[in-house]
Each structure stands twice: as structure tokens, then as C-alpha cells.
Amino acid sequence: IYEMVDHGSGEPKIFITAIRHSYHHWHYDHELILVLRGSVILNTQGRSHMLRDGDFYWINSHIGHSIERVEDNLCLFIQMGSYLFYGENDAGRSYSFYLNNQDPEMCPRNGYEAYRRLAARIGLEHQKGESANIHRIRSYIYEFVANLLDYAVYDVNLQSVENEKESDAQLLMQIIDYTYQEYWRETVIEDAQKHFGMSGKTMYRFLKKYLGLSLKELVMETRLEQARKSLKSTDKPIDCIAAECGFGSETTLYRAFRKSIGITPAEYRKNDLQLDLPQNRDIQGYMSYDPIEAYVLLTAMEKGERI
């Protein structure tokens, strides 16, 4: 399910973990994900990105996303509050950055390597765990922010007033909850528009603004998530799963799978390409890791090397 996650601290949140799963969620912070070892699939804005050793991806504030384990992995996460990007004349503005080292068209003018090495440096300082390091970490965070503003590709958007933002957040969660309850219905899109009293265009603009998805894309992503769960956790026939998840036919489910992750539902059921399904619905499924290994990997990346 989509849920809002707020770590409730004014300081940037930095952590290293082996990740098993991360269900659809969003937060106020911007987030950088750097894969130190292994590989994961990042699902965001209606697209899936395979991230391998050394790959990193920037997720902007309020953008829904989830992560699936492909193989054993180790990842660095850096979450930065939007306040870090505000200058004296930035009242009422917000920034959306494009930083994905797999995208050569959006490459920052100072290249991708500078961001990978600086992120690794932040992770190394965090690993030391010394109280004095907080100042050095802050300096590296601000250097990262300055590089984004000076060299990266980004959009500037006008922010609504705080009350409107909170109201929009509540409406967003209501739409998402409605979608997760009614995704299987053939008329879910029309029903949602009627339920919330929004035209198709208004609903489209609203969801694109906060999720980066249209209602049609949100419904499709929800149906795919439910189908993936059923394929891994049950032995139901594929045509039955297609009908239960709102695809109408096995052919439609087949096409959706091929478009989303490049394999058929049957191949997906046989392969270990999906996250291990936990017994509960925690948003994050983090696992233990070897801090010495993390230190070695971060040190290599900070030097521009690969192991």
C-alpha cells in the first residue's frame, strides 16, 4: 500500500541496509539510493529501474516508490529535507531534480561520478558513528545540495500554502486507499472520479503532481502488485489470478507483465525475481548486514573504484 513515511527529524537521515522489500510509500524528504552490492528493482512513477552495483537514483519529495530485491544486496539511503534547498528568495518554491546515473540525457554538467563518490563519503562518515562527524556530514550534504543546484537538471515548482498541502496529502491518501480497495473493478477509474467529484483531467493533474502517476497507471501498478503477490504466494491458475486482479483475461495480464518487467507471468512465478513476501505488511523490509563489508565498499566507491 502507499503510505507516507516521516522520520520526524530535522537532520538528514542516513542508513545502510540489505533490503528485502519496501512497499509503495512516499515521504516529504528527497531520497538518494546508492546500490553498494547486488541489485534491486526500483518502481516509481509507473516505471521499473534495475539498479546494480554503483547505480544510484534520486527520488524527489512526495513521489511514491517501492523497492524489490533481485538478489542479495547492500544499499545506502540518504534522505534530505526540502528545507536544505531553500535560499533567501525561495519562499513558495520546490525543486524536482533529475539524477539517475543510467540516464545519459539528464547527466549533470559535472558528471555522475562526483555524486557517487560524495554519497559514499557521506556513508563512510555515518559509519564511523562519532558525534563530531555530524558537522562533517552536514558539510558533505550541503556540498551535495550545492552540486545539484549548480550542475544537475531540475524543475522549479510553486508550492501551495501549508494548509493546502496537508489537505492535498489527505485527499491523496484517500484516493490511494480507494484504489487499493476497488482495483479489481472494471469501472474503477470512472467510479473513483465520481466518488471524489473530480473530472478526469483534474484527477490526472492531481495524481501526476504528487505521485507522478495517472489514475490509470496507479490502477495498473496496483493490479500488477496484487498479481505478483498471488503468483508467488499461491498456486492459482494464471487466468484465475488475471480475473481476480482486474485484468479481464490472461492475455492482458501477459502483456502487462511483459511491458513492466520483461517476462511472462509464468516465468515470473518460476524465477526468484520478486521480494520475499513477509508475514506482515511492514512498509520496509530491512535485513542485517556486515558493517565491515559496507565500509570496504564505501571506501572503494569514495575513491572511484569498484570491487
mmCIF file of N, CA and C in Angstrom, residues 105-234:
data_model
loop_
_atom_site.group_PDB
_atom_site.id
_atom_site.type_symbol
_atom_site.label_atom_id
_atom_site.label_comp_id
_atom_site.label_asym_id
_atom_site.label_seq_id
_atom_site.Cartn_x
_atom_site.Cartn_y
_atom_site.Cartn_z
ATOM 1 N N GLU A 105 20.933 11.264 -20.957
ATOM 2 C CA GLU A 105 20.334 12.508 -21.448
ATOM 3 C C GLU A 105 20.181 13.555 -20.348
ATOM 4 N N MET A 106 20.087 13.115 -19.104
ATOM 5 C CA MET A 106 19.909 14.039 -17.984
ATOM 6 C C MET A 106 21.174 14.151 -17.140
ATOM 7 N N CYS A 107 22.314 13.805 -17.701
ATOM 8 C CA CYS A 107 23.568 13.810 -16.950
ATOM 9 C C CYS A 107 23.903 15.225 -16.470
ATOM 10 N N PRO A 108 24.210 15.408 -15.185
ATOM 11 C CA PRO A 108 24.617 16.734 -14.699
ATOM 12 C C PRO A 108 25.913 17.177 -15.360
ATOM 13 N N ARG A 109 26.134 18.487 -15.400
ATOM 14 C CA ARG A 109 27.284 19.031 -16.116
ATOM 15 C C ARG A 109 28.616 18.614 -15.486
ATOM 16 N N ASN A 110 28.614 18.245 -14.226
ATOM 17 C CA ASN A 110 29.853 17.781 -13.587
ATOM 18 C C ASN A 110 29.954 16.261 -13.554
ATOM 19 N N GLY A 111 29.076 15.584 -14.287
ATOM 20 C CA GLY A 111 29.146 14.124 -14.401
ATOM 21 C C GLY A 111 28.523 13.402 -13.222
ATOM 22 N N TYR A 112 28.342 12.101 -13.373
ATOM 23 C CA TYR A 112 27.707 11.298 -12.331
ATOM 24 C C TYR A 112 28.681 10.862 -11.232
ATOM 25 N N GLU A 113 29.939 10.667 -11.596
ATOM 26 C CA GLU A 113 30.889 10.099 -10.641
ATOM 27 C C GLU A 113 31.041 10.960 -9.391
ATOM 28 N N ALA A 114 30.962 12.287 -9.561
ATOM 29 C CA ALA A 114 31.108 13.179 -8.409
ATOM 30 C C ALA A 114 30.039 12.901 -7.355
ATOM 31 N N TYR A 115 28.836 12.577 -7.776
ATOM 32 C CA TYR A 115 27.734 12.330 -6.838
ATOM 33 C C TYR A 115 27.882 10.967 -6.166
ATOM 34 N N ARG A 116 28.335 9.981 -6.942
ATOM 35 C CA ARG A 116 28.557 8.650 -6.352
ATOM 36 C C ARG A 116 29.626 8.721 -5.256
ATOM 37 N N ARG A 117 30.723 9.404 -5.541
ATOM 38 C CA ARG A 117 31.828 9.477 -4.580
ATOM 39 C C ARG A 117 31.437 10.306 -3.351
ATOM 40 N N LEU A 118 30.686 11.376 -3.562
ATOM 41 C CA LEU A 118 30.284 12.198 -2.433
ATOM 42 C C LEU A 118 29.270 11.462 -1.562
ATOM 43 N N ALA A 119 28.352 10.724 -2.179
ATOM 44 C CA ALA A 119 27.405 9.922 -1.404
ATOM 45 C C ALA A 119 28.142 8.867 -0.580
ATOM 46 N N ALA A 120 29.149 8.227 -1.189
ATOM 47 C CA ALA A 120 29.936 7.226 -0.459
ATOM 48 C C ALA A 120 30.668 7.873 0.710
ATOM 49 N N ARG A 121 31.158 9.095 0.517
ATOM 50 C CA ARG A 121 31.849 9.810 1.595
ATOM 51 C C ARG A 121 30.894 10.080 2.758
ATOM 52 N N ILE A 122 29.676 10.452 2.439
ATOM 53 C CA ILE A 122 28.663 10.674 3.479
ATOM 54 C C ILE A 122 28.398 9.376 4.235
ATOM 55 N N GLY A 123 28.276 8.273 3.480
ATOM 56 C CA GLY A 123 28.054 6.976 4.115
ATOM 57 C C GLY A 123 29.204 6.562 5.011
ATOM 58 N N LEU A 124 30.423 6.831 4.584
ATOM 59 C CA LEU A 124 31.597 6.496 5.400
ATOM 60 C C LEU A 124 31.606 7.269 6.713
ATOM 61 N N GLU A 125 31.344 8.562 6.649
ATOM 62 C CA GLU A 125 31.313 9.364 7.870
ATOM 63 C C GLU A 125 30.215 8.893 8.809
ATOM 64 N N HIS A 126 29.095 8.496 8.230
ATOM 65 C CA HIS A 126 27.995 7.980 9.059
ATOM 66 C C HIS A 126 28.397 6.666 9.724
ATOM 67 N N GLN A 127 29.149 5.828 9.017
ATOM 68 C CA GLN A 127 29.573 4.539 9.557
ATOM 69 C C GLN A 127 30.466 4.702 10.783
ATOM 70 N N LYS A 128 31.232 5.776 10.832
ATOM 71 C CA LYS A 128 32.148 5.981 11.954
ATOM 72 C C LYS A 128 31.393 6.162 13.264
ATOM 73 N N GLY A 129 30.225 6.757 13.205
ATOM 74 C CA GLY A 129 29.388 6.876 14.386
ATOM 75 C C GLY A 129 29.904 7.792 15.461
ATOM 76 N N GLU A 130 30.827 8.674 15.134
ATOM 77 C CA GLU A 130 31.364 9.594 16.131
ATOM 78 C C GLU A 130 30.550 10.883 16.139
ATOM 79 N N SER A 131 30.319 11.432 17.331
ATOM 80 C CA SER A 131 29.462 12.610 17.462
ATOM 81 C C SER A 131 30.004 13.804 16.679
ATOM 82 N N ALA A 132 31.334 13.924 16.600
ATOM 83 C CA ALA A 132 31.918 15.056 15.893
ATOM 84 C C ALA A 132 31.677 14.974 14.395
ATOM 85 N N ASN A 133 31.383 13.768 13.898
ATOM 86 C CA ASN A 133 31.209 13.595 12.460
ATOM 87 C C ASN A 133 29.957 14.262 11.927
ATOM 88 N N ILE A 134 29.014 14.616 12.799
ATOM 89 C CA ILE A 134 27.769 15.229 12.333
ATOM 90 C C ILE A 134 28.064 16.505 11.576
ATOM 91 N N HIS A 135 29.082 17.259 11.994
ATOM 92 C CA HIS A 135 29.417 18.504 11.309
ATOM 93 C C HIS A 135 30.035 18.231 9.938
ATOM 94 N N ARG A 136 30.868 17.199 9.875
ATOM 95 C CA ARG A 136 31.465 16.849 8.589
ATOM 96 C C ARG A 136 30.385 16.312 7.647
ATOM 97 N N ILE A 137 29.461 15.516 8.173
ATOM 98 C CA ILE A 137 28.356 15.007 7.353
ATOM 99 C C ILE A 137 27.520 16.159 6.819
ATOM 100 N N ARG A 138 27.224 17.135 7.673
ATOM 101 C CA ARG A 138 26.455 18.290 7.217
ATOM 102 C C ARG A 138 27.162 19.012 6.085
ATOM 103 N N SER A 139 28.490 19.156 6.216
ATOM 104 C CA SER A 139 29.235 19.857 5.168
ATOM 105 C C SER A 139 29.148 19.109 3.841
ATOM 106 N N TYR A 140 29.218 17.770 3.885
ATOM 107 C CA TYR A 140 29.121 16.984 2.657
ATOM 108 C C TYR A 140 27.712 17.035 2.084
ATOM 109 N N ILE A 141 26.704 17.041 2.964
ATOM 110 C CA ILE A 141 25.310 17.151 2.500
ATOM 111 C C ILE A 141 25.115 18.463 1.758
ATOM 112 N N TYR A 142 25.597 19.554 2.342
ATOM 113 C CA TYR A 142 25.448 20.855 1.692
ATOM 114 C C TYR A 142 26.251 20.922 0.392
ATOM 115 N N GLU A 143 27.388 20.248 0.337
ATOM 116 C CA GLU A 143 28.142 20.180 -0.914
ATOM 117 C C GLU A 143 27.338 19.433 -1.968
ATOM 118 N N PHE A 144 26.667 18.366 -1.552
ATOM 119 C CA PHE A 144 25.828 17.592 -2.467
ATOM 120 C C PHE A 144 24.699 18.476 -3.001
ATOM 121 N N VAL A 145 24.040 19.207 -2.092
ATOM 122 C CA VAL A 145 22.946 20.095 -2.481
ATOM 123 C C VAL A 145 23.442 21.179 -3.432
ATOM 124 N N ALA A 146 24.595 21.771 -3.131
ATOM 125 C CA ALA A 146 25.154 22.818 -3.986
ATOM 126 C C ALA A 146 25.451 22.285 -5.383
ATOM 127 N N ASN A 147 25.979 21.073 -5.467
ATOM 128 C CA ASN A 147 26.246 20.469 -6.773
ATOM 129 C C ASN A 147 24.960 20.270 -7.564
ATOM 130 N N LEU A 148 23.904 19.823 -6.875
ATOM 131 C CA LEU A 148 22.620 19.647 -7.552
ATOM 132 C C LEU A 148 22.123 20.962 -8.140
ATOM 133 N N LEU A 149 22.168 22.009 -7.332
ATOM 134 C CA LEU A 149 21.658 23.309 -7.769
ATOM 135 C C LEU A 149 22.524 23.935 -8.857
ATOM 136 N N ASP A 150 23.821 23.659 -8.818
ATOM 137 C CA ASP A 150 24.735 24.254 -9.798
ATOM 138 C C ASP A 150 24.803 23.477 -11.111
ATOM 139 N N TYR A 151 24.691 22.141 -11.052
ATOM 140 C CA TYR A 151 25.021 21.344 -12.223
ATOM 141 C C TYR A 151 23.909 20.403 -12.711
ATOM 142 N N ALA A 152 22.999 19.993 -11.840
ATOM 143 C CA ALA A 152 22.002 18.995 -12.220
ATOM 144 C C ALA A 152 20.840 19.628 -12.985
ATOM 145 N N VAL A 153 20.097 18.788 -13.680
ATOM 146 C CA VAL A 153 18.870 19.217 -14.349
ATOM 147 C C VAL A 153 17.740 19.166 -13.330
ATOM 148 N N TYR A 154 16.947 20.225 -13.258
ATOM 149 C CA TYR A 154 15.841 20.220 -12.303
ATOM 150 C C TYR A 154 14.726 21.150 -12.758
ATOM 151 N N ASP A 155 13.541 20.931 -12.180
ATOM 152 C CA ASP A 155 12.378 21.782 -12.382
ATOM 153 C C ASP A 155 12.126 22.565 -11.107
ATOM 154 N N VAL A 156 11.601 23.766 -11.245
ATOM 155 C CA VAL A 156 11.197 24.580 -10.105
ATOM 156 C C VAL A 156 9.683 24.713 -10.146
ATOM 157 N N ASN A 157 9.041 24.379 -9.037
ATOM 158 C CA ASN A 157 7.581 24.436 -8.956
ATOM 159 C C ASN A 157 7.161 25.360 -7.829
ATOM 160 N N LEU A 158 6.021 26.021 -8.019
ATOM 161 C CA LEU A 158 5.458 26.829 -6.956
ATOM 162 C C LEU A 158 4.755 25.934 -5.959
ATOM 163 N N GLN A 159 4.998 26.153 -4.680
ATOM 164 C CA GLN A 159 4.351 25.368 -3.634
ATOM 165 C C GLN A 159 3.048 26.030 -3.198
ATOM 166 N N SER A 160 2.095 25.230 -2.869
ATOM 167 C CA SER A 160 0.862 25.752 -2.295
ATOM 168 C C SER A 160 1.107 26.076 -0.828
ATOM 169 N N VAL A 161 0.214 26.788 -0.216
ATOM 170 C CA VAL A 161 0.364 27.104 1.200
ATOM 171 C C VAL A 161 0.282 25.830 2.013
ATOM 172 N N GLU A 162 0.778 25.870 3.258
ATOM 173 C CA GLU A 162 0.913 24.657 4.064
ATOM 174 C C GLU A 162 -0.422 23.953 4.287
ATOM 175 N N ASN A 163 -1.469 24.704 4.559
ATOM 176 C CA ASN A 163 -2.771 24.079 4.792
ATOM 177 C C ASN A 163 -3.255 23.335 3.556
ATOM 178 N N GLU A 164 -3.023 23.922 2.391
ATOM 179 C CA GLU A 164 -3.429 23.263 1.158
ATOM 180 C C GLU A 164 -2.636 21.988 0.942
ATOM 181 N N LYS A 165 -1.350 22.028 1.299
ATOM 182 C CA LYS A 165 -0.515 20.844 1.157
ATOM 183 C C LYS A 165 -1.027 19.708 2.033
ATOM 184 N N GLU A 166 -1.377 20.022 3.271
ATOM 185 C CA GLU A 166 -1.892 18.987 4.169
ATOM 186 C C GLU A 166 -3.216 18.446 3.661
ATOM 187 N N SER A 167 -4.071 19.342 3.146
ATOM 188 C CA SER A 167 -5.350 18.911 2.602
ATOM 189 C C SER A 167 -5.151 18.018 1.385
ATOM 190 N N ASP A 168 -4.208 18.393 0.525
ATOM 191 C CA ASP A 168 -3.909 17.580 -0.645
ATOM 192 C C ASP A 168 -3.363 16.219 -0.240
ATOM 193 N N ALA A 169 -2.532 16.182 0.816
ATOM 194 C CA ALA A 169 -1.969 14.910 1.281
ATOM 195 C C ALA A 169 -3.078 13.974 1.755
ATOM 196 N N GLN A 170 -4.058 14.520 2.457
ATOM 197 C CA GLN A 170 -5.178 13.708 2.924
ATOM 198 C C GLN A 170 -5.995 13.164 1.750
ATOM 199 N N LEU A 171 -6.253 14.031 0.762
ATOM 200 C CA LEU A 171 -7.008 13.598 -0.418
ATOM 201 C C LEU A 171 -6.234 12.537 -1.177
ATOM 202 N N LEU A 172 -4.929 12.724 -1.287
ATOM 203 C CA LEU A 172 -4.100 11.747 -1.987
ATOM 204 C C LEU A 172 -4.221 10.371 -1.352
ATOM 205 N N MET A 173 -4.120 10.309 -0.030
ATOM 206 C CA MET A 173 -4.208 9.020 0.651
ATOM 207 C C MET A 173 -5.586 8.400 0.495
ATOM 208 N N GLN A 174 -6.627 9.225 0.457
ATOM 209 C CA GLN A 174 -7.979 8.705 0.263
ATOM 210 C C GLN A 174 -8.135 8.081 -1.125
ATOM 211 N N ILE A 175 -7.555 8.736 -2.127
ATOM 212 C CA ILE A 175 -7.622 8.196 -3.490
ATOM 213 C C ILE A 175 -6.851 6.883 -3.580
ATOM 214 N N ILE A 176 -5.675 6.847 -2.957
ATOM 215 C CA ILE A 176 -4.862 5.629 -2.983
ATOM 216 C C ILE A 176 -5.572 4.488 -2.258
ATOM 217 N N ASP A 177 -6.131 4.784 -1.091
ATOM 218 C CA ASP A 177 -6.857 3.749 -0.343
ATOM 219 C C ASP A 177 -8.043 3.224 -1.151
ATOM 220 N N TYR A 178 -8.749 4.132 -1.798
ATOM 221 C CA TYR A 178 -9.892 3.732 -2.624
ATOM 222 C C TYR A 178 -9.423 2.811 -3.750
ATOM 223 N N THR A 179 -8.314 3.176 -4.375
ATOM 224 C CA THR A 179 -7.791 2.369 -5.481
ATOM 225 C C THR A 179 -7.414 0.971 -5.017
ATOM 226 N N TYR A 180 -6.811 0.858 -3.833
ATOM 227 C CA TYR A 180 -6.395 -0.448 -3.331
ATOM 228 C C TYR A 180 -7.568 -1.310 -2.889
ATOM 229 N N GLN A 181 -8.689 -0.695 -2.642
ATOM 230 C CA GLN A 181 -9.872 -1.472 -2.302
ATOM 231 C C GLN A 181 -10.667 -1.883 -3.538
ATOM 232 N N GLU A 182 -10.623 -1.056 -4.575
ATOM 233 C CA GLU A 182 -11.501 -1.265 -5.730
ATOM 234 C C GLU A 182 -10.757 -1.567 -7.021
ATOM 235 N N TYR A 183 -9.454 -1.836 -6.962
ATOM 236 C CA TYR A 183 -8.636 -2.007 -8.164
ATOM 237 C C TYR A 183 -9.151 -3.085 -9.103
ATOM 238 N N TRP A 184 -9.814 -4.094 -8.576
ATOM 239 C CA TRP A 184 -10.246 -5.243 -9.361
ATOM 240 C C TRP A 184 -11.468 -4.947 -10.229
ATOM 241 N N ARG A 185 -12.152 -3.837 -9.943
ATOM 242 C CA ARG A 185 -13.354 -3.490 -10.698
ATOM 243 C C ARG A 185 -12.983 -2.978 -12.098
ATOM 244 N N GLU A 186 -13.774 -3.351 -13.088
ATOM 245 C CA GLU A 186 -13.539 -2.889 -14.450
ATOM 246 C C GLU A 186 -13.756 -1.387 -14.574
ATOM 247 N N THR A 187 -14.663 -0.848 -13.750
ATOM 248 C CA THR A 187 -15.019 0.578 -13.834
ATOM 249 C C THR A 187 -14.373 1.398 -12.719
ATOM 250 N N VAL A 188 -13.252 0.942 -12.169
ATOM 251 C CA VAL A 188 -12.657 1.608 -11.004
ATOM 252 C C VAL A 188 -12.267 3.059 -11.305
ATOM 253 N N ILE A 189 -11.798 3.354 -12.513
ATOM 254 C CA ILE A 189 -11.380 4.721 -12.829
ATOM 255 C C ILE A 189 -12.575 5.664 -12.850
ATOM 256 N N GLU A 190 -13.622 5.274 -13.552
ATOM 257 C CA GLU A 190 -14.823 6.108 -13.597
ATOM 258 C C GLU A 190 -15.454 6.229 -12.214
ATOM 259 N N ASP A 191 -15.470 5.125 -11.458
ATOM 260 C CA ASP A 191 -16.063 5.137 -10.119
ATOM 261 C C ASP A 191 -15.287 6.061 -9.185
ATOM 262 N N ALA A 192 -13.956 6.067 -9.291
ATOM 263 C CA ALA A 192 -13.136 6.925 -8.429
ATOM 264 C C ALA A 192 -13.387 8.395 -8.728
ATOM 265 N N GLN A 193 -13.502 8.742 -9.984
ATOM 266 C CA GLN A 193 -13.764 10.134 -10.360
ATOM 267 C C GLN A 193 -15.107 10.604 -9.815
ATOM 268 N N LYS A 194 -16.095 9.739 -9.881
ATOM 269 C CA LYS A 194 -17.418 10.083 -9.335
ATOM 270 C C LYS A 194 -17.364 10.171 -7.813
ATOM 271 N N HIS A 195 -16.679 9.232 -7.193
ATOM 272 C CA HIS A 195 -16.605 9.178 -5.732
ATOM 273 C C HIS A 195 -15.990 10.443 -5.158
ATOM 274 N N PHE A 196 -14.945 10.956 -5.816
ATOM 275 C CA PHE A 196 -14.249 12.134 -5.300
ATOM 276 C C PHE A 196 -14.691 13.426 -5.970
ATOM 277 N N GLY A 197 -15.646 13.335 -6.884
ATOM 278 C CA GLY A 197 -16.167 14.531 -7.531
ATOM 279 C C GLY A 197 -15.126 15.272 -8.341
ATOM 280 N N MET A 198 -14.265 14.530 -9.021
ATOM 281 C CA MET A 198 -13.193 15.130 -9.806
ATOM 282 C C MET A 198 -13.314 14.686 -11.263
ATOM 283 N N SER A 199 -13.090 15.614 -12.181
ATOM 284 C CA SER A 199 -13.084 15.255 -13.594
ATOM 285 C C SER A 199 -11.833 14.445 -13.908
ATOM 286 N N GLY A 200 -11.815 13.814 -15.058
ATOM 287 C CA GLY A 200 -10.655 13.031 -15.441
ATOM 288 C C GLY A 200 -9.387 13.873 -15.521
ATOM 289 N N LYS A 201 -9.501 15.089 -16.072
ATOM 290 C CA LYS A 201 -8.339 15.965 -16.201
ATOM 291 C C LYS A 201 -7.839 16.429 -14.831
ATOM 292 N N THR A 202 -8.775 16.774 -13.940
ATOM 293 C CA THR A 202 -8.383 17.230 -12.603
ATOM 294 C C THR A 202 -7.700 16.113 -11.828
ATOM 295 N N MET A 203 -8.266 14.917 -11.895
ATOM 296 C CA MET A 203 -7.671 13.762 -11.227
ATOM 297 C C MET A 203 -6.282 13.479 -11.789
ATOM 298 N N TYR A 204 -6.142 13.584 -13.104
ATOM 299 C CA TYR A 204 -4.860 13.323 -13.757
ATOM 300 C C TYR A 204 -3.794 14.300 -13.265
ATOM 301 N N ARG A 205 -4.125 15.600 -13.264
ATOM 302 C CA ARG A 205 -3.153 16.612 -12.840
ATOM 303 C C ARG A 205 -2.787 16.445 -11.367
ATOM 304 N N PHE A 206 -3.778 16.125 -10.538
ATOM 305 C CA PHE A 206 -3.539 15.990 -9.103
ATOM 306 C C PHE A 206 -2.593 14.822 -8.821
ATOM 307 N N LEU A 207 -2.858 13.658 -9.394
ATOM 308 C CA LEU A 207 -2.032 12.489 -9.123
ATOM 309 C C LEU A 207 -0.650 12.607 -9.758
ATOM 310 N N LYS A 208 -0.581 13.210 -10.933
ATOM 311 C CA LYS A 208 0.725 13.413 -11.560
ATOM 312 C C LYS A 208 1.604 14.318 -10.700
ATOM 313 N N LYS A 209 0.976 15.320 -10.066
ATOM 314 C CA LYS A 209 1.721 16.259 -9.244
ATOM 315 C C LYS A 209 2.347 15.576 -8.035
ATOM 316 N N TYR A 210 1.592 14.696 -7.372
ATOM 317 C CA TYR A 210 2.065 14.125 -6.114
ATOM 318 C C TYR A 210 2.644 12.715 -6.237
ATOM 319 N N LEU A 211 2.171 11.943 -7.204
ATOM 320 C CA LEU A 211 2.666 10.575 -7.342
ATOM 321 C C LEU A 211 3.503 10.367 -8.586
ATOM 322 N N GLY A 212 3.328 11.257 -9.567
ATOM 323 C CA GLY A 212 3.980 11.028 -10.843
ATOM 324 C C GLY A 212 3.274 9.974 -11.670
ATOM 325 N N LEU A 213 2.085 9.575 -11.238
ATOM 326 C CA LEU A 213 1.286 8.561 -11.931
ATOM 327 C C LEU A 213 -0.091 9.119 -12.247
ATOM 328 N N SER A 214 -0.668 8.683 -13.343
ATOM 329 C CA SER A 214 -2.083 8.945 -13.599
ATOM 330 C C SER A 214 -2.900 7.904 -12.831
ATOM 331 N N LEU A 215 -4.215 8.113 -12.745
ATOM 332 C CA LEU A 215 -5.063 7.130 -12.068
ATOM 333 C C LEU A 215 -4.995 5.790 -12.788
ATOM 334 N N LYS A 216 -4.963 5.819 -14.111
ATOM 335 C CA LYS A 216 -4.854 4.580 -14.891
ATOM 336 C C LYS A 216 -3.564 3.848 -14.552
ATOM 337 N N GLU A 217 -2.461 4.581 -14.435
ATOM 338 C CA GLU A 217 -1.179 3.963 -14.100
ATOM 339 C C GLU A 217 -1.164 3.438 -12.674
ATOM 340 N N LEU A 218 -1.804 4.179 -11.749
ATOM 341 C CA LEU A 218 -1.883 3.722 -10.362
ATOM 342 C C LEU A 218 -2.684 2.432 -10.272
ATOM 343 N N VAL A 219 -3.801 2.356 -10.995
ATOM 344 C CA VAL A 219 -4.616 1.134 -11.000
ATOM 345 C C VAL A 219 -3.810 -0.028 -11.579
ATOM 346 N N MET A 220 -3.106 0.225 -12.689
ATOM 347 C CA MET A 220 -2.321 -0.850 -13.307
ATOM 348 C C MET A 220 -1.208 -1.320 -12.370
ATOM 349 N N GLU A 221 -0.526 -0.392 -11.713
ATOM 350 C CA GLU A 221 0.543 -0.772 -10.795
ATOM 351 C C GLU A 221 -0.014 -1.569 -9.619
ATOM 352 N N THR A 222 -1.184 -1.182 -9.137
ATOM 353 C CA THR A 222 -1.818 -1.905 -8.040
ATOM 354 C C THR A 222 -2.196 -3.313 -8.472
ATOM 355 N N ARG A 223 -2.772 -3.427 -9.665
ATOM 356 C CA ARG A 223 -3.151 -4.747 -10.171
ATOM 357 C C ARG A 223 -1.916 -5.644 -10.354
ATOM 358 N N LEU A 224 -0.831 -5.062 -10.863
ATOM 359 C CA LEU A 224 0.393 -5.833 -11.048
ATOM 360 C C LEU A 224 0.965 -6.290 -9.707
ATOM 361 N N GLU A 225 0.911 -5.411 -8.719
ATOM 362 C CA GLU A 225 1.418 -5.790 -7.396
ATOM 363 C C GLU A 225 0.625 -6.958 -6.828
ATOM 364 N N GLN A 226 -0.697 -6.889 -6.946
ATOM 365 C CA GLN A 226 -1.532 -7.968 -6.429
ATOM 366 C C GLN A 226 -1.298 -9.264 -7.210
ATOM 367 N N ALA A 227 -1.110 -9.140 -8.526
ATOM 368 C CA ALA A 227 -0.851 -10.330 -9.343
ATOM 369 C C ALA A 227 0.492 -10.959 -8.974
ATOM 370 N N ARG A 228 1.526 -10.118 -8.767
ATOM 371 C CA ARG A 228 2.837 -10.650 -8.382
ATOM 372 C C ARG A 228 2.747 -11.395 -7.055
ATOM 373 N N LYS A 229 2.008 -10.832 -6.104
ATOM 374 C CA LYS A 229 1.835 -11.499 -4.811
ATOM 375 C C LYS A 229 1.158 -12.851 -4.978
ATOM 376 N N SER A 230 0.099 -12.893 -5.779
ATOM 377 C CA SER A 230 -0.635 -14.148 -5.960
ATOM 378 C C SER A 230 0.211 -15.193 -6.674
ATOM 379 N N LEU A 231 1.001 -14.764 -7.648
ATOM 380 C CA LEU A 231 1.845 -15.699 -8.378
ATOM 381 C C LEU A 231 2.881 -16.340 -7.467
ATOM 382 N N LYS A 232 3.396 -15.586 -6.503
ATOM 383 C CA LYS A 232 4.428 -16.095 -5.612
ATOM 384 C C LYS A 232 3.877 -16.827 -4.389
ATOM 385 N N SER A 233 2.698 -16.442 -3.939
ATOM 386 C CA SER A 233 2.206 -16.979 -2.664
ATOM 387 C C SER A 233 1.081 -18.002 -2.827
ATOM 388 N N THR A 234 0.575 -18.222 -4.049
ATOM 389 C CA THR A 234 -0.488 -19.201 -4.277
ATOM 390 C C THR A 234 -0.154 -20.048 -5.498
#
